[in-house]
PDB file of C-alpha atoms in Angstrom:
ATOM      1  CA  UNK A   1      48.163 -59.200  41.463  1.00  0.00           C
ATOM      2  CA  UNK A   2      51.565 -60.008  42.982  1.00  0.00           C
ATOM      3  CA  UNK A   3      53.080 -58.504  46.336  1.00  0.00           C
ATOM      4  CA  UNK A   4      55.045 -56.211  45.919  1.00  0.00           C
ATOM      5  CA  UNK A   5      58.766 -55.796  46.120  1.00  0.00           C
ATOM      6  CA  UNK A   6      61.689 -53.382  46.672  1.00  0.00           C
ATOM      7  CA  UNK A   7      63.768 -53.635  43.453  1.00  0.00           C
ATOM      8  CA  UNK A   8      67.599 -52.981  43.712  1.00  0.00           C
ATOM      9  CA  UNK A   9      69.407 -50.805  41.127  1.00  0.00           C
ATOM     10  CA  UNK A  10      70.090 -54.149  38.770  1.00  0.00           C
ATOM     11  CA  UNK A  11      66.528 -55.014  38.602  1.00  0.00           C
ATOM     12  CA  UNK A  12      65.567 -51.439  37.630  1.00  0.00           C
ATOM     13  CA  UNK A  13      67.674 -51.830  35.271  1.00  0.00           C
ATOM     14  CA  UNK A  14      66.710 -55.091  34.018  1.00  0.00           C
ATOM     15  CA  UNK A  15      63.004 -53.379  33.809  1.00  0.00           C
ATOM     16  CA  UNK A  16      63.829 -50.110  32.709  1.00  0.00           C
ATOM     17  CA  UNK A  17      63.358 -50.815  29.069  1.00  0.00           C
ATOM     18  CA  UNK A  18      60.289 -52.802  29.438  1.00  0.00           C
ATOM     19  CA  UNK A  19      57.892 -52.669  32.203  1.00  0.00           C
ATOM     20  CA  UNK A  20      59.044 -49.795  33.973  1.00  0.00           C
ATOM     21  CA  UNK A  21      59.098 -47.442  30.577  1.00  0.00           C
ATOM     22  CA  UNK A  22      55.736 -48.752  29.698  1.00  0.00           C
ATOM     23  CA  UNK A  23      54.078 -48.091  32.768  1.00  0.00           C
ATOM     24  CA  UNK A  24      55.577 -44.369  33.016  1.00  0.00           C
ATOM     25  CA  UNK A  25      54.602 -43.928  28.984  1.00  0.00           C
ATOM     26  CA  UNK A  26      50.943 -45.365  30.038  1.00  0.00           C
ATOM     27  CA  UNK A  27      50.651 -42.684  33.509  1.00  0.00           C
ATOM     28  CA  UNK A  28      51.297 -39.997  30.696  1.00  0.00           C
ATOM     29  CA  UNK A  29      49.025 -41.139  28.162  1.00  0.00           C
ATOM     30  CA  UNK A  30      46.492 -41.511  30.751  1.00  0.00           C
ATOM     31  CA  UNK A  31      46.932 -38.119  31.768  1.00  0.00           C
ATOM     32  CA  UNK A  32      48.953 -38.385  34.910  1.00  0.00           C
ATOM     33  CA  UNK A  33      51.090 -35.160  35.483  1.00  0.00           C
ATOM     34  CA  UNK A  34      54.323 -36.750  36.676  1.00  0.00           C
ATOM     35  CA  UNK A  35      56.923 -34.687  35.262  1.00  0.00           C
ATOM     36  CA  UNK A  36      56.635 -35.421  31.445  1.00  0.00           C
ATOM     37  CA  UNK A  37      54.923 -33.903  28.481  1.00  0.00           C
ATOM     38  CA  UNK A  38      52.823 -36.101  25.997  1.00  0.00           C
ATOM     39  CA  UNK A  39      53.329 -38.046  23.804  1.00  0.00           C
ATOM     40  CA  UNK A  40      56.277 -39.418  26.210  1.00  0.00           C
ATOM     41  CA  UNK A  41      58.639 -41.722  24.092  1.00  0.00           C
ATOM     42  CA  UNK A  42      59.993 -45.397  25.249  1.00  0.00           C
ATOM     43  CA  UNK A  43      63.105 -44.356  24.881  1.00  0.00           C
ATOM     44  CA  UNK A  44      62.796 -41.286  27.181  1.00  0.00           C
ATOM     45  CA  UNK A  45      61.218 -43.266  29.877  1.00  0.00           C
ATOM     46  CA  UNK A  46      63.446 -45.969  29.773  1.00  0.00           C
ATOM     47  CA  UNK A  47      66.603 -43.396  30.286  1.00  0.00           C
ATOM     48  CA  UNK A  48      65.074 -41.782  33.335  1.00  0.00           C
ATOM     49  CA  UNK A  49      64.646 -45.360  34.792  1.00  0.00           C
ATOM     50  CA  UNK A  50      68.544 -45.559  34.421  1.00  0.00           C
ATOM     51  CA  UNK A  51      68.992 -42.639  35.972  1.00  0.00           C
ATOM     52  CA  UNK A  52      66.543 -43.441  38.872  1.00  0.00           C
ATOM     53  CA  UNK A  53      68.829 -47.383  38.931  1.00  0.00           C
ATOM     54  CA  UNK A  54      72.088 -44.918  39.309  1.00  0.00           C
ATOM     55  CA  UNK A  55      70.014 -43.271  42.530  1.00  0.00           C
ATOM     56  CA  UNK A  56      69.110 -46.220  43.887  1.00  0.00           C
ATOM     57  CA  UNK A  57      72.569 -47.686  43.630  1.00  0.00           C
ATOM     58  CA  UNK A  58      73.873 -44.359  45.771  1.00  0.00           C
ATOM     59  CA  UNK A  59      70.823 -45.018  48.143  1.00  0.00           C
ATOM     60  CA  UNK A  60      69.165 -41.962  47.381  1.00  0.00           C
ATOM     61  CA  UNK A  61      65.950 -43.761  45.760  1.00  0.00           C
ATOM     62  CA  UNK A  62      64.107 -47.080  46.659  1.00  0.00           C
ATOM     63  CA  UNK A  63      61.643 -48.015  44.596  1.00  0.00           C
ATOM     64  CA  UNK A  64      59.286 -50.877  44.870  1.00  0.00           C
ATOM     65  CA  UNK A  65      56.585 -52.249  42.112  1.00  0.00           C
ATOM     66  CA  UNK A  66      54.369 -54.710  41.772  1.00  0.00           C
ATOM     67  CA  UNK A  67      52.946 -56.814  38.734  1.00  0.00           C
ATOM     68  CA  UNK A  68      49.819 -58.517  37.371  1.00  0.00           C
ATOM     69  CA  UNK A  69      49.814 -61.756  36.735  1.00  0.00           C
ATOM     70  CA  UNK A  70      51.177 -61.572  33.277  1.00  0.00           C
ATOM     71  CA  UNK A  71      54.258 -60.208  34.683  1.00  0.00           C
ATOM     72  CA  UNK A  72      54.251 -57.236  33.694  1.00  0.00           C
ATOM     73  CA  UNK A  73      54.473 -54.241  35.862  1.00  0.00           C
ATOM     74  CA  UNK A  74      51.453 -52.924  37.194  1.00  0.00           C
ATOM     75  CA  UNK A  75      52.791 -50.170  39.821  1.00  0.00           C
ATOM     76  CA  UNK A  76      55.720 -48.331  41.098  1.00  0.00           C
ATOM     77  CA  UNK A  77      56.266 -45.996  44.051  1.00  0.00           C
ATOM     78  CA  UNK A  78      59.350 -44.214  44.532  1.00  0.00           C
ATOM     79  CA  UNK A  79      60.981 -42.750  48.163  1.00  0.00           C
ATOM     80  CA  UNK A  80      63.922 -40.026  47.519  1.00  0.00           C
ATOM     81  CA  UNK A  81      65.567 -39.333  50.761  1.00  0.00           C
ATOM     82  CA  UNK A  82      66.665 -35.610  51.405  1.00  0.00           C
ATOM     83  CA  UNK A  83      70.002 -35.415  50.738  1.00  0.00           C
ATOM     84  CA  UNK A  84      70.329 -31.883  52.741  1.00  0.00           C
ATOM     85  CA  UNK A  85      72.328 -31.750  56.588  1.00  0.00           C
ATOM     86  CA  UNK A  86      69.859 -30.842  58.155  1.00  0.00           C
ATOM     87  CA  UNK A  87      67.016 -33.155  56.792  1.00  0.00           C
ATOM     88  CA  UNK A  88      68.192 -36.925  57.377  1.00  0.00           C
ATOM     89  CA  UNK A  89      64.651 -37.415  58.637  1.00  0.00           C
ATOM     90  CA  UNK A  90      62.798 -36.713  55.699  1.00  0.00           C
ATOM     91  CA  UNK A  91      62.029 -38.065  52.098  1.00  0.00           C
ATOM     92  CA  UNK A  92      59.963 -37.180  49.209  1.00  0.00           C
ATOM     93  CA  UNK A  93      57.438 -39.493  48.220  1.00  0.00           C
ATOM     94  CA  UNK A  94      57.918 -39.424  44.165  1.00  0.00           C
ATOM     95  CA  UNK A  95      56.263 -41.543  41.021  1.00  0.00           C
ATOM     96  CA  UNK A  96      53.610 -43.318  42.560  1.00  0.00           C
ATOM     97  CA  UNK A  97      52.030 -44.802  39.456  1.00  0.00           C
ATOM     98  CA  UNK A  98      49.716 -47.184  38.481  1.00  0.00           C
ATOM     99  CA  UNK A  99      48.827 -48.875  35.206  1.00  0.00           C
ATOM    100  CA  UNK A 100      45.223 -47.634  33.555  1.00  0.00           C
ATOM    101  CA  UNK A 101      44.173 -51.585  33.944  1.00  0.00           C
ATOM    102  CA  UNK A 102      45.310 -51.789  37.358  1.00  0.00           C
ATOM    103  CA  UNK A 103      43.485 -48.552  39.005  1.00  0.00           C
ATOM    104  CA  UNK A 104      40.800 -48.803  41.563  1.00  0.00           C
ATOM    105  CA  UNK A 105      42.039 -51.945  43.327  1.00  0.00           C
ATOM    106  CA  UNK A 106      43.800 -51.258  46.002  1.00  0.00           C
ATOM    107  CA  UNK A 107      47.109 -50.917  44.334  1.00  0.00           C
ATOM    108  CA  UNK A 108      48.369 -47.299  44.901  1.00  0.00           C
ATOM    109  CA  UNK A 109      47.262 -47.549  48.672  1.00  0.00           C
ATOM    110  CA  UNK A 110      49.095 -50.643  49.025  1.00  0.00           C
ATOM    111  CA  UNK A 111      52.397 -49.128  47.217  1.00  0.00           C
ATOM    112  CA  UNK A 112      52.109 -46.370  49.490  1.00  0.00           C
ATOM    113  CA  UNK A 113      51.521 -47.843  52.481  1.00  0.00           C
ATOM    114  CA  UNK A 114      54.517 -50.219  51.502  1.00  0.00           C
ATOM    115  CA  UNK A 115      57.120 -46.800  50.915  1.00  0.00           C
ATOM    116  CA  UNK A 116      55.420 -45.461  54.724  1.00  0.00           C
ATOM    117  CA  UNK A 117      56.535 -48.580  56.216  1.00  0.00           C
ATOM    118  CA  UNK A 118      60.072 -48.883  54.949  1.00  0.00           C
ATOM    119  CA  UNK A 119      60.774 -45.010  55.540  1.00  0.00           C
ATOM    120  CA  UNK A 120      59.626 -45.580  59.124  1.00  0.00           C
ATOM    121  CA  UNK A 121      61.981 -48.502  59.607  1.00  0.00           C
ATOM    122  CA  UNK A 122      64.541 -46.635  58.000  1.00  0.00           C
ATOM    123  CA  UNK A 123      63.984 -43.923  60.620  1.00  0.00           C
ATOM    124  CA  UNK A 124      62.052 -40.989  58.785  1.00  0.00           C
ATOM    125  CA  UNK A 125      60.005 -38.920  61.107  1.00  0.00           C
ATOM    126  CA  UNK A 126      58.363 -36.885  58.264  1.00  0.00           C
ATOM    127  CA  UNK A 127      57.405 -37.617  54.384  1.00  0.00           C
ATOM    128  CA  UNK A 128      55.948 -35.203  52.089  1.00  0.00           C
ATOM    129  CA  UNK A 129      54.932 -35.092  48.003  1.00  0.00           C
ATOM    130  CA  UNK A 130      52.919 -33.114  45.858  1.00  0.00           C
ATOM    131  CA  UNK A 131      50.342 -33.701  43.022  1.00  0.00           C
ATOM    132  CA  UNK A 132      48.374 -32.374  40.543  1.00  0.00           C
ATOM    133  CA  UNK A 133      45.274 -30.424  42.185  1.00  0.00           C
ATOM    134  CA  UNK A 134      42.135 -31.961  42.256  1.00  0.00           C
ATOM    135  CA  UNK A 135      43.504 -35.230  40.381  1.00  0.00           C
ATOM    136  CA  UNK A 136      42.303 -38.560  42.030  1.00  0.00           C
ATOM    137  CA  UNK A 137      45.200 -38.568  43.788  1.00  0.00           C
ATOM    138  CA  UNK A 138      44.517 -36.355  46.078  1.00  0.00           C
ATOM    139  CA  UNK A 139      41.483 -38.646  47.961  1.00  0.00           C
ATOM    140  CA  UNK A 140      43.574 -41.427  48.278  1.00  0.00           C
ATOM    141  CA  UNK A 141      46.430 -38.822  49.928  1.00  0.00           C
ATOM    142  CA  UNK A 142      43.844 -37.616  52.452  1.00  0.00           C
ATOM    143  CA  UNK A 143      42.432 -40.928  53.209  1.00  0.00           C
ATOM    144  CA  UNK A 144      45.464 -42.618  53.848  1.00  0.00           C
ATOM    145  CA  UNK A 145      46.399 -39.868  56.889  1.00  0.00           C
ATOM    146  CA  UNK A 146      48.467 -37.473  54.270  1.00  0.00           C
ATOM    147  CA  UNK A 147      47.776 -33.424  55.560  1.00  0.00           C
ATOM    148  CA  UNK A 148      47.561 -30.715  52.887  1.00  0.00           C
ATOM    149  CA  UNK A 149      49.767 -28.214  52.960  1.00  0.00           C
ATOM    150  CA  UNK A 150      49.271 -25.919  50.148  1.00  0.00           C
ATOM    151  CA  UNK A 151      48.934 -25.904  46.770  1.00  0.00           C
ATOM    152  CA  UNK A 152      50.592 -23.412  43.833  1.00  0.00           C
ATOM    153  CA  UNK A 153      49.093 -21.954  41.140  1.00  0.00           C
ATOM    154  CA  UNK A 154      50.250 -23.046  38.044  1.00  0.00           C
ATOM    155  CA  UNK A 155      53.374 -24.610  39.363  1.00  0.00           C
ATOM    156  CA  UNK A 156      53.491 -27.926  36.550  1.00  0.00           C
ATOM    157  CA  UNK A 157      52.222 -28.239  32.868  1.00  0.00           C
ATOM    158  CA  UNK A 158      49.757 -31.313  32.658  1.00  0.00           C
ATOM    159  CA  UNK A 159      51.319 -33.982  29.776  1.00  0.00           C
ATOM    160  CA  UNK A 160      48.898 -31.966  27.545  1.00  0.00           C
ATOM    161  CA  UNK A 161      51.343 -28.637  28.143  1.00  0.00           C
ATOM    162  CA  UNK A 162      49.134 -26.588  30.488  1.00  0.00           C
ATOM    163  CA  UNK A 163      49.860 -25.227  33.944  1.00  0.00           C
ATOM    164  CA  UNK A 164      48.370 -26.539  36.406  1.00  0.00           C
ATOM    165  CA  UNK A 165      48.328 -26.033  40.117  1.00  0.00           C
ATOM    166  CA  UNK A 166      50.221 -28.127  42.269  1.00  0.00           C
ATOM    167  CA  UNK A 167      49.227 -29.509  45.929  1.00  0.00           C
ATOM    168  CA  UNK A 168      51.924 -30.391  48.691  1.00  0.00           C
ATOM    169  CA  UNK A 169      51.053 -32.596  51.203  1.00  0.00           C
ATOM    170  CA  UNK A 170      52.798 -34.445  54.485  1.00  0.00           C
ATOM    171  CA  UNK A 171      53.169 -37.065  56.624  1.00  0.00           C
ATOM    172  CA  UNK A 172      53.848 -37.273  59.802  1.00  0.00           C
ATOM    173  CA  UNK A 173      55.011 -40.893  60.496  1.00  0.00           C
ATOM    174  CA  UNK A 174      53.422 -42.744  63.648  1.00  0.00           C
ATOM    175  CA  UNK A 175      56.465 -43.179  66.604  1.00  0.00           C
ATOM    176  CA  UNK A 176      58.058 -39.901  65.260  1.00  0.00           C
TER     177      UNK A 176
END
């Protein structure tokens, strides 16, 4: 498995198509609950990697990935900074996905710890995301030094179509 790197809008654009789509059709086929219904189309996932290229081009989004070594992509993890006045110390931790073939290595703590280390060096005191209650997700959140906040009933439908609850959690980044 490769180390993993901060794409800029180009390369997400160069991947969007390909590796990128593939991975974000594979989190929904899998069952991830990350904003899309099943079955998720190629084309579909490919045009919301544009749009998330045209985000990181306005330095809203950084996203970073990493790859077997087939070359293909393997994981993503997304940061979206608040765009709000009064919240230039905070970003949303979005799309942290991993392939099916990848899982239980290491990889999504990696990613994440990657996206905590660049939004502390960027200056972000505080980081927060949500997730599907009681997915896996949620372990790795806690175990990595994330705090639960809350969750909401039926907030998201799961890829099959059915609501589901919703869990926020935080951050707190160390020197804040």
């Amino acid at each position: 498995m490769s180390d993993i790197e901060c794409l800029t809008a180009p390369q997400i654009r160069a991947h969007a198509s390909d590796g990128l789509a593939a991975l974000l059709v594979d989190a929904v086929d899998s069952g991830a609950s990350v904003g899309f219904l099943a079955p998720l189309g190629h084309a579909e996932a490919a045009s919301w990697w544009q749009g998330v290229a045209e985000e990181a081009e306005r330095g809203v989004r950084h996203v970073w990935a990493s790859y077997d070594d087939d070359g293909a992509v393997s994981g993503v993890i997304t940061l979206v900074r608040a765009t709000m006045p009064n919240q230039p110390h905070r970003a949303d931790i979005a799309k942290l996905l991993v392939h099916r073939t990848a899982r239980g290595r290491g990889l999504g703590r990696r990613l994440l710890a990657t996206a905590e280390r660049a939004a502390l060096d960027e200056g972000l005191t505080l980081l927060v995301l949500d997730t599907e209650t009681g997915s896996p997700a949620e372990s790795l959140y806690r175990s990595a030094g994330w705090t639960r906040a809350g969750s909401i009933p039926d907030y998201a439908l799961t890829p099959a179509g059915t609501p589901h609850p919703t869990t926020y959690y935080y951050k707190v980044l160390a020197g804040s």
